[in-house]
Each structure stands twice: as structure tokens, then as C-alpha cells.
């Protein structure tokens, strides 16, 4: 689904490409050809809903604009091309920032589901090249509804942030931690077999238990249940995460604060 932020930046990208085309509109020879190519970039931007694709199109337009500025002798054309180049460069930088924000959960700063999917695809590609293993851990905070009912939604939000903070301190830089639902999280663990992933989840449980949440004079113990699945070649994120979720439900049924392997 295209967000309001993406739509706004795509609109600005069309404006930038249009300005670049106007910079060459009064020219002759190869400048007219440049104008046609920039108009073609604008059409591609109008058809795109993906920030990464728009960044690539802007890179092409930027190269064309720089070449025009270097080749053209007409002062007015050079000035307009330079203005268009600055606008395209600024917009490209903004789009790169937006791409990062689109993969980030607003509350915790962890990855969101889109970011998890990108991390999974990256690790699957690496596993395909090197033959390395890959595992997923599905995590669900225990008794979260009771926490919200007893202490309020602000306390619930703080508990969600706490597990993200603990994960950031306990995991390897190569691991990907994502919030995929209200109190639901997932881990993508590179170069980790099933037992290694299970032990990682247990270490994260211990780290969370060691840092209870202090809230309005109350000391709230936080625990989670987890399910672990090792990726099978050819398996999609949904399939692997689905197996991890099944193991998670088994951990819940067994009494919570447990880790089960698929």
C-alpha cells in the first residue's frame, strides 16, 4: 500500500523531473533530446509506487542533468540545469531517508514487517550463495492484555519498547529484530541452526527477566513465549514464520515463558 509520505515524495519527484525538462525546453539539438528523456523519466516516476525504484530513476535523471550542465554553453540553460540538479539531489536524499523510515516501527525503532521481509530476503540470498543456515524466532509478550488492563496502555507501550531495547543489546549486529504486531515480534537469525536459535531465544528471555519494568511504583516482570523454525530452502517468509508461530502457540499452551522448536 502506498503511504502518504511516498505519494508526496513521488509528486515532488515529478516536479523535479519537470523542472529539469523545462531547463532544456528552449534549447536546440541534443538539449531537445535531453528534454524528451527527462519527460520519459517523469512518466516512469508517475507509474511507480516504490521509493527504491524512484531513487533509481532520479539517479538516471541526475546523470543526464549533470551532462547537460557540463555540455551546454547557454548561461540560462546551465543555470536552470544546475537548479534542477540541486532539486533532484535533495529529493534523492529525502527518498533514501523515507526508505529507511518505511522499514522502521514508529514506537520501538525496530524493524517493522516490511523491514523484516527485506532482512529475510537478504539473508535468504546470502544463504543461497554460501549454504549458511537461517532461522526465525516468533515472539509474543505474555499476559499483555492483563498488563494493559491493570496498568494502562502507556505501560503496555513501555513494555513493548523494553523488549526492543533488550533485544538491541543482546543480539548480534547481523540479526534482525522486528515488531510484526501489537505485542508480537520476530527475529531473523543469520548462520543459526535450530538449536542455536532456540538458545538465542532463551538468552533473550533471561535478559528481559533481568530488567523488570518500573511503572508508577510497580515492578512489572516481563516474559515472552517463543517459537523457533529453521528455514528450509525454497520456503517463503510466511511459510517459515508460520511454522515458528505454530511452535509459539505450543509454548503458550505449555504455560508461557517457554521456547518451543518447530
PDB file of C-alpha atoms in Angstrom:
ATOM      1  CA  UNK A   1       0.000   0.000   0.000  1.00  0.00           C
ATOM      2  CA  UNK A   2       1.403   3.396  -0.914  1.00  0.00           C
ATOM      3  CA  UNK A   3       1.741   5.751   2.073  1.00  0.00           C
ATOM      4  CA  UNK A   4       1.037   9.477   2.177  1.00  0.00           C
ATOM      5  CA  UNK A   5       4.783  10.082   2.573  1.00  0.00           C
ATOM      6  CA  UNK A   6       5.587   8.026  -0.524  1.00  0.00           C
ATOM      7  CA  UNK A   7       2.879   9.803  -2.521  1.00  0.00           C
ATOM      8  CA  UNK A   8       4.164  13.230  -1.527  1.00  0.00           C
ATOM      9  CA  UNK A   9       7.735  12.398  -2.469  1.00  0.00           C
ATOM     10  CA  UNK A  10       6.634  10.878  -5.783  1.00  0.00           C
ATOM     11  CA  UNK A  11       4.785  14.139  -6.512  1.00  0.00           C
ATOM     12  CA  UNK A  12       7.947  16.114  -5.747  1.00  0.00           C
ATOM     13  CA  UNK A  13       9.934  13.741  -7.963  1.00  0.00           C
ATOM     14  CA  UNK A  14       7.596  14.513 -10.860  1.00  0.00           C
ATOM     15  CA  UNK A  15       8.048  18.235 -10.197  1.00  0.00           C
ATOM     16  CA  UNK A  16      11.833  17.872 -10.156  1.00  0.00           C
ATOM     17  CA  UNK A  17      11.856  15.946 -13.420  1.00  0.00           C
ATOM     18  CA  UNK A  18       9.509  18.522 -14.942  1.00  0.00           C
ATOM     19  CA  UNK A  19      11.807  21.354 -13.893  1.00  0.00           C
ATOM     20  CA  UNK A  20      14.756  19.562 -15.443  1.00  0.00           C
ATOM     21  CA  UNK A  21      12.800  19.213 -18.678  1.00  0.00           C
ATOM     22  CA  UNK A  22      11.879  22.921 -18.628  1.00  0.00           C
ATOM     23  CA  UNK A  23      15.567  23.735 -18.189  1.00  0.00           C
ATOM     24  CA  UNK A  24      16.171  22.323 -21.635  1.00  0.00           C
ATOM     25  CA  UNK A  25      12.853  23.291 -23.223  1.00  0.00           C
ATOM     26  CA  UNK A  26      14.158  26.285 -25.136  1.00  0.00           C
ATOM     27  CA  UNK A  27      17.337  24.606 -26.332  1.00  0.00           C
ATOM     28  CA  UNK A  28      18.271  23.000 -29.605  1.00  0.00           C
ATOM     29  CA  UNK A  29      19.939  19.820 -30.814  1.00  0.00           C
ATOM     30  CA  UNK A  30      20.915  17.365 -28.092  1.00  0.00           C
ATOM     31  CA  UNK A  31      19.231  19.642 -25.499  1.00  0.00           C
ATOM     32  CA  UNK A  32      15.840  18.870 -27.037  1.00  0.00           C
ATOM     33  CA  UNK A  33      16.676  15.177 -26.895  1.00  0.00           C
ATOM     34  CA  UNK A  34      17.612  15.628 -23.224  1.00  0.00           C
ATOM     35  CA  UNK A  35      14.220  17.244 -22.619  1.00  0.00           C
ATOM     36  CA  UNK A  36      12.478  14.248 -24.163  1.00  0.00           C
ATOM     37  CA  UNK A  37      14.433  11.831 -21.994  1.00  0.00           C
ATOM     38  CA  UNK A  38      13.645  13.777 -18.829  1.00  0.00           C
ATOM     39  CA  UNK A  39       9.961  13.757 -19.750  1.00  0.00           C
ATOM     40  CA  UNK A  40      10.259   9.967 -20.095  1.00  0.00           C
ATOM     41  CA  UNK A  41      11.735   9.795 -16.587  1.00  0.00           C
ATOM     42  CA  UNK A  42       8.781  11.800 -15.291  1.00  0.00           C
ATOM     43  CA  UNK A  43       6.392   9.294 -16.895  1.00  0.00           C
ATOM     44  CA  UNK A  44       8.229   6.402 -15.224  1.00  0.00           C
ATOM     45  CA  UNK A  45       8.030   8.169 -11.867  1.00  0.00           C
ATOM     46  CA  UNK A  46       4.283   8.700 -12.301  1.00  0.00           C
ATOM     47  CA  UNK A  47       3.882   4.962 -12.872  1.00  0.00           C
ATOM     48  CA  UNK A  48       5.981   3.939  -9.865  1.00  0.00           C
ATOM     49  CA  UNK A  49       4.820   3.347  -6.285  1.00  0.00           C
ATOM     50  CA  UNK A  50       8.191   2.184  -4.965  1.00  0.00           C
ATOM     51  CA  UNK A  51      10.640   4.598  -3.328  1.00  0.00           C
ATOM     52  CA  UNK A  52      13.666   2.493  -4.298  1.00  0.00           C
ATOM     53  CA  UNK A  53      12.629   2.491  -7.959  1.00  0.00           C
ATOM     54  CA  UNK A  54      12.078   6.264  -7.904  1.00  0.00           C
ATOM     55  CA  UNK A  55      15.572   6.743  -6.432  1.00  0.00           C
ATOM     56  CA  UNK A  56      16.993   4.752  -9.362  1.00  0.00           C
ATOM     57  CA  UNK A  57      15.075   6.839 -11.893  1.00  0.00           C
ATOM     58  CA  UNK A  58      16.272  10.047 -10.227  1.00  0.00           C
ATOM     59  CA  UNK A  59      19.866   8.794 -10.456  1.00  0.00           C
ATOM     60  CA  UNK A  60      19.442   8.456 -14.218  1.00  0.00           C
ATOM     61  CA  UNK A  61      17.873  11.912 -14.480  1.00  0.00           C
ATOM     62  CA  UNK A  62      20.664  13.370 -12.357  1.00  0.00           C
ATOM     63  CA  UNK A  63      23.325  11.984 -14.692  1.00  0.00           C
ATOM     64  CA  UNK A  64      21.512  13.474 -17.687  1.00  0.00           C
ATOM     65  CA  UNK A  65      21.200  16.856 -15.956  1.00  0.00           C
ATOM     66  CA  UNK A  66      24.869  16.957 -14.986  1.00  0.00           C
ATOM     67  CA  UNK A  67      25.889  16.092 -18.528  1.00  0.00           C
ATOM     68  CA  UNK A  68      23.703  18.908 -19.856  1.00  0.00           C
ATOM     69  CA  UNK A  69      25.201  21.429 -17.432  1.00  0.00           C
ATOM     70  CA  UNK A  70      28.698  20.442 -18.495  1.00  0.00           C
ATOM     71  CA  UNK A  71      27.966  20.455 -22.228  1.00  0.00           C
ATOM     72  CA  UNK A  72      25.700  23.447 -22.710  1.00  0.00           C
ATOM     73  CA  UNK A  73      27.188  26.876 -23.320  1.00  0.00           C
ATOM     74  CA  UNK A  74      23.987  28.904 -22.918  1.00  0.00           C
ATOM     75  CA  UNK A  75      24.151  30.549 -19.482  1.00  0.00           C
ATOM     76  CA  UNK A  76      20.397  30.406 -18.819  1.00  0.00           C
ATOM     77  CA  UNK A  77      20.214  26.717 -19.707  1.00  0.00           C
ATOM     78  CA  UNK A  78      23.212  25.984 -17.472  1.00  0.00           C
ATOM     79  CA  UNK A  79      21.629  27.878 -14.590  1.00  0.00           C
ATOM     80  CA  UNK A  80      18.314  26.042 -14.902  1.00  0.00           C
ATOM     81  CA  UNK A  81      20.063  22.695 -15.225  1.00  0.00           C
ATOM     82  CA  UNK A  82      22.073  23.446 -12.061  1.00  0.00           C
ATOM     83  CA  UNK A  83      18.851  24.303 -10.190  1.00  0.00           C
ATOM     84  CA  UNK A  84      17.240  21.077 -11.386  1.00  0.00           C
ATOM     85  CA  UNK A  85      20.330  19.109 -10.351  1.00  0.00           C
ATOM     86  CA  UNK A  86      20.176  20.507  -6.800  1.00  0.00           C
ATOM     87  CA  UNK A  87      16.462  19.716  -6.542  1.00  0.00           C
ATOM     88  CA  UNK A  88      16.958  16.157  -7.757  1.00  0.00           C
ATOM     89  CA  UNK A  89      19.881  15.598  -5.363  1.00  0.00           C
ATOM     90  CA  UNK A  90      17.869  16.919  -2.389  1.00  0.00           C
ATOM     91  CA  UNK A  91      14.868  14.797  -3.293  1.00  0.00           C
ATOM     92  CA  UNK A  92      17.008  11.699  -3.703  1.00  0.00           C
ATOM     93  CA  UNK A  93      18.438  12.202  -0.206  1.00  0.00           C
ATOM     94  CA  UNK A  94      14.927  12.609   1.220  1.00  0.00           C
ATOM     95  CA  UNK A  95      13.728   9.460  -0.525  1.00  0.00           C
ATOM     96  CA  UNK A  96      16.647   7.477   0.895  1.00  0.00           C
ATOM     97  CA  UNK A  97      15.573   8.650   4.363  1.00  0.00           C
ATOM     98  CA  UNK A  98      11.951   7.726   3.663  1.00  0.00           C
ATOM     99  CA  UNK A  99      13.016   4.257   2.528  1.00  0.00           C
ATOM    100  CA  UNK A 100      14.621   3.729   5.928  1.00  0.00           C
ATOM    101  CA  UNK A 101      11.605   5.054   7.814  1.00  0.00           C
ATOM    102  CA  UNK A 102       9.260   2.806   5.837  1.00  0.00           C
ATOM    103  CA  UNK A 103      11.099  -0.199   7.295  1.00  0.00           C
ATOM    104  CA  UNK A 104      11.025   1.078  10.897  1.00  0.00           C
ATOM    105  CA  UNK A 105       8.438   0.651  13.642  1.00  0.00           C
ATOM    106  CA  UNK A 106       7.488   4.089  14.937  1.00  0.00           C
ATOM    107  CA  UNK A 107       7.142   3.081  18.602  1.00  0.00           C
ATOM    108  CA  UNK A 108      10.243   0.946  19.116  1.00  0.00           C
ATOM    109  CA  UNK A 109      12.654   1.913  16.341  1.00  0.00           C
ATOM    110  CA  UNK A 110      12.917  -1.796  15.495  1.00  0.00           C
ATOM    111  CA  UNK A 111      12.143  -3.090  12.032  1.00  0.00           C
ATOM    112  CA  UNK A 112       8.510  -3.352  11.002  1.00  0.00           C
ATOM    113  CA  UNK A 113       7.028  -6.172   8.910  1.00  0.00           C
ATOM    114  CA  UNK A 114       8.297  -4.590   5.698  1.00  0.00           C
ATOM    115  CA  UNK A 115      11.766  -4.323   7.188  1.00  0.00           C
ATOM    116  CA  UNK A 116      11.574  -7.936   8.359  1.00  0.00           C
ATOM    117  CA  UNK A 117      10.716  -9.048   4.832  1.00  0.00           C
ATOM    118  CA  UNK A 118      13.704  -7.142   3.435  1.00  0.00           C
ATOM    119  CA  UNK A 119      16.039  -8.650   6.050  1.00  0.00           C
ATOM    120  CA  UNK A 120      14.702 -12.139   5.355  1.00  0.00           C
ATOM    121  CA  UNK A 121      15.208 -11.786   1.598  1.00  0.00           C
ATOM    122  CA  UNK A 122      18.745 -10.515   2.172  1.00  0.00           C
ATOM    123  CA  UNK A 123      19.637 -13.455   4.414  1.00  0.00           C
ATOM    124  CA  UNK A 124      17.988 -15.991   2.091  1.00  0.00           C
ATOM    125  CA  UNK A 125      20.114 -14.652  -0.768  1.00  0.00           C
ATOM    126  CA  UNK A 126      23.225 -14.949   1.379  1.00  0.00           C
ATOM    127  CA  UNK A 127      22.288 -18.470   2.453  1.00  0.00           C
ATOM    128  CA  UNK A 128      21.791 -19.392  -1.190  1.00  0.00           C
ATOM    129  CA  UNK A 129      25.283 -18.171  -2.068  1.00  0.00           C
ATOM    130  CA  UNK A 130      27.147 -19.623   0.919  1.00  0.00           C
ATOM    131  CA  UNK A 131      24.989 -22.519   2.067  1.00  0.00           C
ATOM    132  CA  UNK A 132      24.687 -20.914   5.509  1.00  0.00           C
ATOM    133  CA  UNK A 133      21.779 -21.730   7.798  1.00  0.00           C
ATOM    134  CA  UNK A 134      19.000 -19.316   8.726  1.00  0.00           C
ATOM    135  CA  UNK A 135      16.373 -19.414  11.476  1.00  0.00           C
ATOM    136  CA  UNK A 136      13.344 -17.388  12.536  1.00  0.00           C
ATOM    137  CA  UNK A 137      12.049 -16.826  16.065  1.00  0.00           C
ATOM    138  CA  UNK A 138       8.433 -15.751  16.667  1.00  0.00           C
ATOM    139  CA  UNK A 139       7.934 -13.921  19.974  1.00  0.00           C
ATOM    140  CA  UNK A 140       4.817 -12.868  21.882  1.00  0.00           C
ATOM    141  CA  UNK A 141       4.797 -10.976  25.191  1.00  0.00           C
ATOM    142  CA  UNK A 142       2.988 -12.948  27.888  1.00  0.00           C
ATOM    143  CA  UNK A 143      -0.156 -11.620  29.602  1.00  0.00           C
ATOM    144  CA  UNK A 144      -0.020  -8.384  27.625  1.00  0.00           C
ATOM    145  CA  UNK A 145      -3.761  -7.724  27.847  1.00  0.00           C
ATOM    146  CA  UNK A 146      -3.643  -8.063  31.623  1.00  0.00           C
ATOM    147  CA  UNK A 147      -0.753  -5.607  31.754  1.00  0.00           C
ATOM    148  CA  UNK A 148      -2.746  -3.083  29.701  1.00  0.00           C
ATOM    149  CA  UNK A 149      -5.887  -3.577  31.786  1.00  0.00           C
ATOM    150  CA  UNK A 150      -4.078  -3.242  35.098  1.00  0.00           C
ATOM    151  CA  UNK A 151      -1.513  -0.534  34.342  1.00  0.00           C
ATOM    152  CA  UNK A 152      -2.850   1.239  31.245  1.00  0.00           C
ATOM    153  CA  UNK A 153      -1.860   1.399  27.602  1.00  0.00           C
ATOM    154  CA  UNK A 154       1.097   3.677  28.288  1.00  0.00           C
ATOM    155  CA  UNK A 155       2.614   0.925  30.435  1.00  0.00           C
ATOM    156  CA  UNK A 156       1.895  -1.545  27.642  1.00  0.00           C
ATOM    157  CA  UNK A 157       3.731   0.672  25.168  1.00  0.00           C
ATOM    158  CA  UNK A 158       6.662   0.921  27.564  1.00  0.00           C
ATOM    159  CA  UNK A 159       6.791  -2.875  27.844  1.00  0.00           C
ATOM    160  CA  UNK A 160       6.920  -3.139  24.056  1.00  0.00           C
ATOM    161  CA  UNK A 161       9.755  -0.625  23.943  1.00  0.00           C
ATOM    162  CA  UNK A 162      11.582  -2.505  26.725  1.00  0.00           C
ATOM    163  CA  UNK A 163      11.772  -5.779  24.825  1.00  0.00           C
ATOM    164  CA  UNK A 164      13.088  -3.917  21.774  1.00  0.00           C
ATOM    165  CA  UNK A 165      15.751  -2.256  23.936  1.00  0.00           C
ATOM    166  CA  UNK A 166      16.762  -5.581  25.473  1.00  0.00           C
ATOM    167  CA  UNK A 167      16.951  -7.196  22.031  1.00  0.00           C
ATOM    168  CA  UNK A 168      19.128  -4.367  20.709  1.00  0.00           C
ATOM    169  CA  UNK A 169      21.627  -5.020  23.494  1.00  0.00           C
ATOM    170  CA  UNK A 170      21.533  -8.809  23.369  1.00  0.00           C
ATOM    171  CA  UNK A 171      21.594  -9.673  19.675  1.00  0.00           C
ATOM    172  CA  UNK A 172      24.359  -9.712  17.085  1.00  0.00           C
ATOM    173  CA  UNK A 173      24.607  -6.869  14.571  1.00  0.00           C
ATOM    174  CA  UNK A 174      23.751  -9.351  11.813  1.00  0.00           C
ATOM    175  CA  UNK A 175      20.466 -10.371  13.488  1.00  0.00           C
ATOM    176  CA  UNK A 176      17.218  -8.632  12.535  1.00  0.00           C
ATOM    177  CA  UNK A 177      14.597  -7.861  15.211  1.00  0.00           C
ATOM    178  CA  UNK A 178      11.162  -6.697  14.103  1.00  0.00           C
ATOM    179  CA  UNK A 179       7.823  -5.774  15.610  1.00  0.00           C
ATOM    180  CA  UNK A 180       5.204  -7.506  13.477  1.00  0.00           C
ATOM    181  CA  UNK A 181       2.056  -6.831  15.545  1.00  0.00           C
ATOM    182  CA  UNK A 182       0.884  -5.248  18.785  1.00  0.00           C
ATOM    183  CA  UNK A 183       2.957  -7.322  21.206  1.00  0.00           C
ATOM    184  CA  UNK A 184       4.313  -9.688  18.553  1.00  0.00           C
ATOM    185  CA  UNK A 185       7.919  -9.734  17.358  1.00  0.00           C
ATOM    186  CA  UNK A 186      10.130 -11.789  15.073  1.00  0.00           C
ATOM    187  CA  UNK A 187      13.831 -12.464  14.765  1.00  0.00           C
ATOM    188  CA  UNK A 188      15.789 -13.361  11.649  1.00  0.00           C
ATOM    189  CA  UNK A 189      18.997 -15.087  12.783  1.00  0.00           C
ATOM    190  CA  UNK A 190      21.704 -15.497  10.158  1.00  0.00           C
ATOM    191  CA  UNK A 191      24.012 -18.520  10.265  1.00  0.00           C
ATOM    192  CA  UNK A 192      21.928 -20.098  13.027  1.00  0.00           C
ATOM    193  CA  UNK A 193      20.667 -23.666  13.109  1.00  0.00           C
ATOM    194  CA  UNK A 194      17.550 -24.619  15.065  1.00  0.00           C
ATOM    195  CA  UNK A 195      19.289 -25.282  18.375  1.00  0.00           C
ATOM    196  CA  UNK A 196      21.363 -22.104  18.114  1.00  0.00           C
ATOM    197  CA  UNK A 197      18.181 -20.108  17.524  1.00  0.00           C
ATOM    198  CA  UNK A 198      16.488 -21.777  20.491  1.00  0.00           C
ATOM    199  CA  UNK A 199      19.417 -20.865  22.747  1.00  0.00           C
ATOM    200  CA  UNK A 200      19.337 -17.288  21.430  1.00  0.00           C
ATOM    201  CA  UNK A 201      15.644 -17.018  22.381  1.00  0.00           C
ATOM    202  CA  UNK A 202      16.427 -18.368  25.857  1.00  0.00           C
ATOM    203  CA  UNK A 203      19.200 -15.792  26.317  1.00  0.00           C
ATOM    204  CA  UNK A 204      16.821 -13.034  25.280  1.00  0.00           C
ATOM    205  CA  UNK A 205      14.246 -14.332  27.785  1.00  0.00           C
ATOM    206  CA  UNK A 206      16.845 -14.213  30.552  1.00  0.00           C
ATOM    207  CA  UNK A 207      17.933 -10.688  29.589  1.00  0.00           C
ATOM    208  CA  UNK A 208      14.323  -9.469  29.661  1.00  0.00           C
ATOM    209  CA  UNK A 209      13.656 -11.124  33.018  1.00  0.00           C
ATOM    210  CA  UNK A 210      16.705  -9.359  34.450  1.00  0.00           C
ATOM    211  CA  UNK A 211      15.262  -5.924  33.627  1.00  0.00           C
ATOM    212  CA  UNK A 212      11.704  -5.698  35.019  1.00  0.00           C
ATOM    213  CA  UNK A 213       9.657  -2.663  34.091  1.00  0.00           C
ATOM    214  CA  UNK A 214       9.344   0.038  36.769  1.00  0.00           C
ATOM    215  CA  UNK A 215       5.987   1.757  36.371  1.00  0.00           C
ATOM    216  CA  UNK A 216       4.282   4.137  38.829  1.00  0.00           C
ATOM    217  CA  UNK A 217       5.888   2.430  41.786  1.00  0.00           C
ATOM    218  CA  UNK A 218       5.134  -1.049  40.489  1.00  0.00           C
ATOM    219  CA  UNK A 219       7.785  -3.542  39.448  1.00  0.00           C
ATOM    220  CA  UNK A 220       6.417  -5.467  36.460  1.00  0.00           C
ATOM    221  CA  UNK A 221       8.098  -8.720  35.425  1.00  0.00           C
ATOM    222  CA  UNK A 222       8.092  -9.180  31.657  1.00  0.00           C
ATOM    223  CA  UNK A 223       8.222 -12.575  29.959  1.00  0.00           C
ATOM    224  CA  UNK A 224       7.578 -13.868  26.482  1.00  0.00           C
ATOM    225  CA  UNK A 225       6.831 -17.121  24.728  1.00  0.00           C
ATOM    226  CA  UNK A 226       8.698 -18.031  21.562  1.00  0.00           C
ATOM    227  CA  UNK A 227       8.641 -20.464  18.675  1.00  0.00           C
ATOM    228  CA  UNK A 228      11.696 -21.288  16.561  1.00  0.00           C
ATOM    229  CA  UNK A 229      11.897 -22.571  12.991  1.00  0.00           C
ATOM    230  CA  UNK A 230      14.907 -23.213  10.781  1.00  0.00           C
ATOM    231  CA  UNK A 231      14.450 -22.022   7.215  1.00  0.00           C
ATOM    232  CA  UNK A 232      14.088 -24.676   4.535  1.00  0.00           C
ATOM    233  CA  UNK A 233      15.398 -23.867   1.039  1.00  0.00           C
ATOM    234  CA  UNK A 234      12.592 -22.545  -1.137  1.00  0.00           C
ATOM    235  CA  UNK A 235      10.468 -21.558   1.842  1.00  0.00           C
ATOM    236  CA  UNK A 236       8.903 -18.088   1.926  1.00  0.00           C
ATOM    237  CA  UNK A 237       8.931 -15.775   4.934  1.00  0.00           C
ATOM    238  CA  UNK A 238       5.235 -16.512   5.537  1.00  0.00           C
ATOM    239  CA  UNK A 239       5.849 -20.250   5.492  1.00  0.00           C
ATOM    240  CA  UNK A 240       8.837 -20.197   7.815  1.00  0.00           C
ATOM    241  CA  UNK A 241       7.242 -17.668  10.164  1.00  0.00           C
ATOM    242  CA  UNK A 242       4.043 -19.733  10.119  1.00  0.00           C
ATOM    243  CA  UNK A 243       5.935 -22.772  11.416  1.00  0.00           C
ATOM    244  CA  UNK A 244       7.562 -20.615  14.091  1.00  0.00           C
ATOM    245  CA  UNK A 245       4.111 -19.282  15.063  1.00  0.00           C
ATOM    246  CA  UNK A 246       2.795 -22.838  15.444  1.00  0.00           C
ATOM    247  CA  UNK A 247       5.668 -23.585  17.826  1.00  0.00           C
ATOM    248  CA  UNK A 248       4.925 -20.311  19.649  1.00  0.00           C
ATOM    249  CA  UNK A 249       1.314 -21.374  20.247  1.00  0.00           C
ATOM    250  CA  UNK A 250       2.633 -24.648  21.665  1.00  0.00           C
ATOM    251  CA  UNK A 251       4.808 -22.645  24.070  1.00  0.00           C
ATOM    252  CA  UNK A 252       1.746 -20.639  25.136  1.00  0.00           C
ATOM    253  CA  UNK A 253      -0.272 -23.794  25.731  1.00  0.00           C
ATOM    254  CA  UNK A 254       2.572 -25.273  27.774  1.00  0.00           C
ATOM    255  CA  UNK A 255       2.307 -22.433  30.285  1.00  0.00           C
ATOM    256  CA  UNK A 256       4.017 -19.413  28.678  1.00  0.00           C
ATOM    257  CA  UNK A 257       7.561 -18.101  29.251  1.00  0.00           C
ATOM    258  CA  UNK A 258       8.824 -21.024  27.191  1.00  0.00           C
ATOM    259  CA  UNK A 259      10.590 -21.652  23.888  1.00  0.00           C
ATOM    260  CA  UNK A 260       9.451 -24.395  21.524  1.00  0.00           C
ATOM    261  CA  UNK A 261      11.042 -25.529  18.266  1.00  0.00           C
ATOM    262  CA  UNK A 262       9.119 -26.374  15.103  1.00  0.00           C
TER     263      UNK A 262
END
